[in-house]
C-alpha cells in the first residue's frame, strides 16, 4: 500500500464525515474498499484522525475477521468453520483444500493466486459443508467440488 494514497483517503473521508470516534468502522470500510486492506502502518494515522488510541484501532482491526491487514490473493476461498459445517466434515474438507490449493488456512499462496480463509456460518447450515469462492456460495463441498474450485482459482 502506498501510505500517501491511504493518508489522502483518510483526509478525504474526514472532510465528508468529520472526526467523531464512532467513525472508525466506516473509515476502515472506506479504506478497505478503496485499497483492499488496511496496512498496520496506517493504524497510527487512523487513530490520530479520530482521536483514538492505536490500541483501539488495532483492537477493532484484529477483532473483525473481514478487515484485511494484508492484500488478498486474486481469488479468495472461504471455508465455513462454524458448528454445522464442522459436524458435516468441515475439518477434513479444510485439510484437503489446504493441500489441493497449496496454501494454509488464513494465508495467501506465495504466488498471490489464492487466499484460503475461514468464515463463520453462511446461513446454509443444512447443506454444508459450505464455502464462498470469490463471494459465490458453494454448498455440499466434497472432494469433487474442491477439484472444481482448484481449477477455477487456477485461472
Ligand atoms: S455452519 Fe456453515 S453455513 Fe452455517
Coordinates of C-alpha atoms and ligand atoms in Angstrom, one line a residue:
X1 CA 0.0 0.0 0.0
X2 CA 1.2 3.4 -0.8
X3 CA 0.9 5.3 2.5
X4 CA 0.5 8.6 0.8
X5 CA -2.5 7.2 -1.0
X6 CA -4.0 5.9 2.2
X7 CA -3.4 9.2 4.0
X8 CA -5.1 11.1 1.2
X9 CA -8.1 8.7 1.5
X10 CA -8.3 9.3 5.3
X11 CA -8.2 13.1 4.8
X12 CA -10.9 12.9 2.1
X13 CA -13.1 10.8 4.3
X14 CA -12.6 13.2 7.3
X15 CA -13.7 16.2 5.2
X16 CA -17.1 14.4 4.5
X17 CA -17.6 12.6 7.8
X18 CA -15.8 14.5 10.5
X19 CA -13.6 13.2 13.3
X20 CA -16.2 11.5 15.5
X21 CA -14.8 8.5 17.2
X22 CA -17.7 6.4 16.1
X23 CA -16.5 6.8 12.5
X24 CA -13.9 4.1 13.0
X25 CA -15.8 1.3 11.4
X26 CA -17.0 3.3 8.4
X27 CA -13.5 4.7 7.9
X28 CA -12.0 1.2 8.0
X29 CA -14.6 0.0 5.4
X30 CA -13.8 3.0 3.2
X31 CA -10.1 2.3 3.3
X32 CA -10.5 -1.4 2.7
X33 CA -12.9 -0.8 -0.2
X34 CA -10.5 1.6 -1.8
X35 CA -7.2 -0.2 -1.2
X36 CA -8.2 -3.8 -0.5
X37 CA -6.6 -4.0 3.0
X38 CA -5.5 -1.8 5.9
X39 CA -1.8 -1.8 6.4
X40 CA -0.5 -1.8 10.0
X41 CA 1.4 1.3 9.1
X42 CA -1.9 3.2 8.8
X43 CA -3.0 2.4 12.4
X44 CA -1.4 5.5 13.9
X45 CA -2.8 7.8 11.2
X46 CA -6.3 6.4 11.7
X47 CA -6.0 6.7 15.4
X48 CA -4.9 10.3 15.3
X49 CA -7.6 11.2 12.8
X50 CA -10.3 10.0 15.1
X51 CA -8.7 10.9 18.4
X52 CA -8.4 7.2 19.4
X53 CA -5.5 5.2 20.7
X54 CA -3.6 2.9 18.4
X55 CA -4.7 0.1 20.6
X56 CA -8.3 1.0 19.9
X57 CA -7.8 0.8 16.2
X58 CA -5.7 -2.3 16.4
X59 CA -8.3 -4.0 18.6
X60 CA -11.0 -3.4 16.1
X61 CA -8.9 -4.4 13.1
X62 CA -8.0 -7.7 14.7
X63 CA -11.4 -8.4 16.2
X64 CA -13.4 -8.4 12.9
X65 CA -12.3 -11.1 10.5
X66 CA -13.5 -9.2 7.4
X67 CA -10.8 -6.5 7.8
X68 CA -7.7 -7.4 5.9
X69 CA -4.3 -6.4 7.1
X70 CA -2.5 -7.8 4.0
X71 CA -3.5 -7.9 0.3
X72 CA -5.8 -10.8 -0.6
X73 CA -5.0 -13.2 -3.4
X74 CA -6.5 -12.9 -6.8
X75 CA -9.1 -15.4 -5.7
X76 CA -10.4 -15.9 -2.2
X77 CA -11.7 -19.2 -0.9
X78 CA -13.6 -19.1 2.4
X79 CA -14.5 -22.3 4.2
X80 CA -17.1 -22.3 6.9
X81 CA -15.8 -23.3 10.3
X82 CA -19.0 -23.0 12.2
X83 CA -20.6 -25.9 14.0
X84 CA -22.9 -27.3 11.5
X85 CA -20.3 -27.4 8.7
X86 CA -17.8 -28.8 11.1
X87 CA -20.2 -31.6 12.0
X88 CA -20.6 -32.3 8.3
X89 CA -16.9 -32.9 7.7
X90 CA -15.6 -29.4 7.5
X91 CA -12.3 -30.1 9.1
X92 CA -11.4 -32.8 6.6
X93 CA -12.5 -30.5 3.7
X94 CA -10.3 -27.8 5.2
X95 CA -7.3 -30.0 5.3
X96 CA -8.0 -31.3 1.7
X97 CA -8.4 -27.7 0.5
X98 CA -5.2 -26.5 2.0
X99 CA -3.4 -29.4 0.4
X100 CA -5.0 -29.0 -3.0
X101 CA -4.7 -25.2 -3.2
X102 CA -1.2 -25.2 -1.7
X103 CA -1.9 -22.7 1.0
X104 CA -2.6 -22.9 4.7
X105 CA -5.8 -21.6 6.2
X106 CA -5.5 -17.9 6.9
X107 CA -2.8 -17.4 4.3
X108 CA -2.3 -16.3 0.8
X109 CA -0.3 -18.5 -1.6
X110 CA 3.2 -17.3 -2.3
X111 CA 2.2 -16.5 -6.0
X112 CA -0.7 -14.4 -4.8
X113 CA -3.2 -16.5 -6.8
X114 CA -5.4 -17.6 -3.9
X115 CA -6.2 -16.9 -0.3
X116 CA -7.7 -19.5 2.0
X117 CA -9.8 -18.1 4.8
X118 CA -12.3 -19.1 7.5
X119 CA -15.8 -17.8 7.6
X120 CA -18.3 -18.5 10.5
X121 CA -21.7 -19.5 9.1
X122 CA -23.1 -18.6 5.7
X123 CA -26.7 -19.3 6.7
X124 CA -26.6 -22.5 4.6
X125 CA -26.1 -24.9 7.6
X126 CA -28.5 -27.6 6.3
X127 CA -26.5 -28.1 3.1
X128 CA -22.9 -27.9 4.4
X129 CA -20.0 -28.1 4.4
X130 CA -20.1 -24.7 2.6
X131 CA -17.7 -22.3 1.0
X132 CA -17.6 -18.9 -0.6
X133 CA -15.4 -18.7 -3.7
X134 CA -14.8 -15.1 -4.7
X135 CA -18.1 -14.3 -3.0
X136 CA -20.1 -17.1 -4.6
X137 CA -21.6 -19.6 -2.2
X138 CA -20.9 -23.3 -2.9
X139 CA -22.8 -25.9 -0.8
X140 CA -22.1 -29.6 -0.1
X141 CA -18.4 -29.3 -0.6
X142 CA -16.8 -32.6 -1.3
X143 CA -13.5 -33.7 -3.0
X144 CA -15.1 -33.2 -6.5
X145 CA -16.2 -29.7 -5.5
X146 CA -12.7 -29.0 -4.2
X147 CA -11.3 -30.1 -7.6
X148 CA -13.6 -27.7 -9.4
X149 CA -12.7 -24.9 -7.0
X150 CA -9.0 -25.5 -7.5
X151 CA -9.5 -25.4 -11.3
X152 CA -11.5 -22.2 -11.0
X153 CA -8.9 -20.4 -8.9
X154 CA -6.0 -21.5 -11.1
X155 CA -7.4 -19.3 -13.9
Ligands
LIG1 S1 -22.4 -23.6 9.9 FE1 -21.6 -23.5 7.9 S2 -23.2 -22.4 6.8 FE2 -23.9 -22.4 8.9

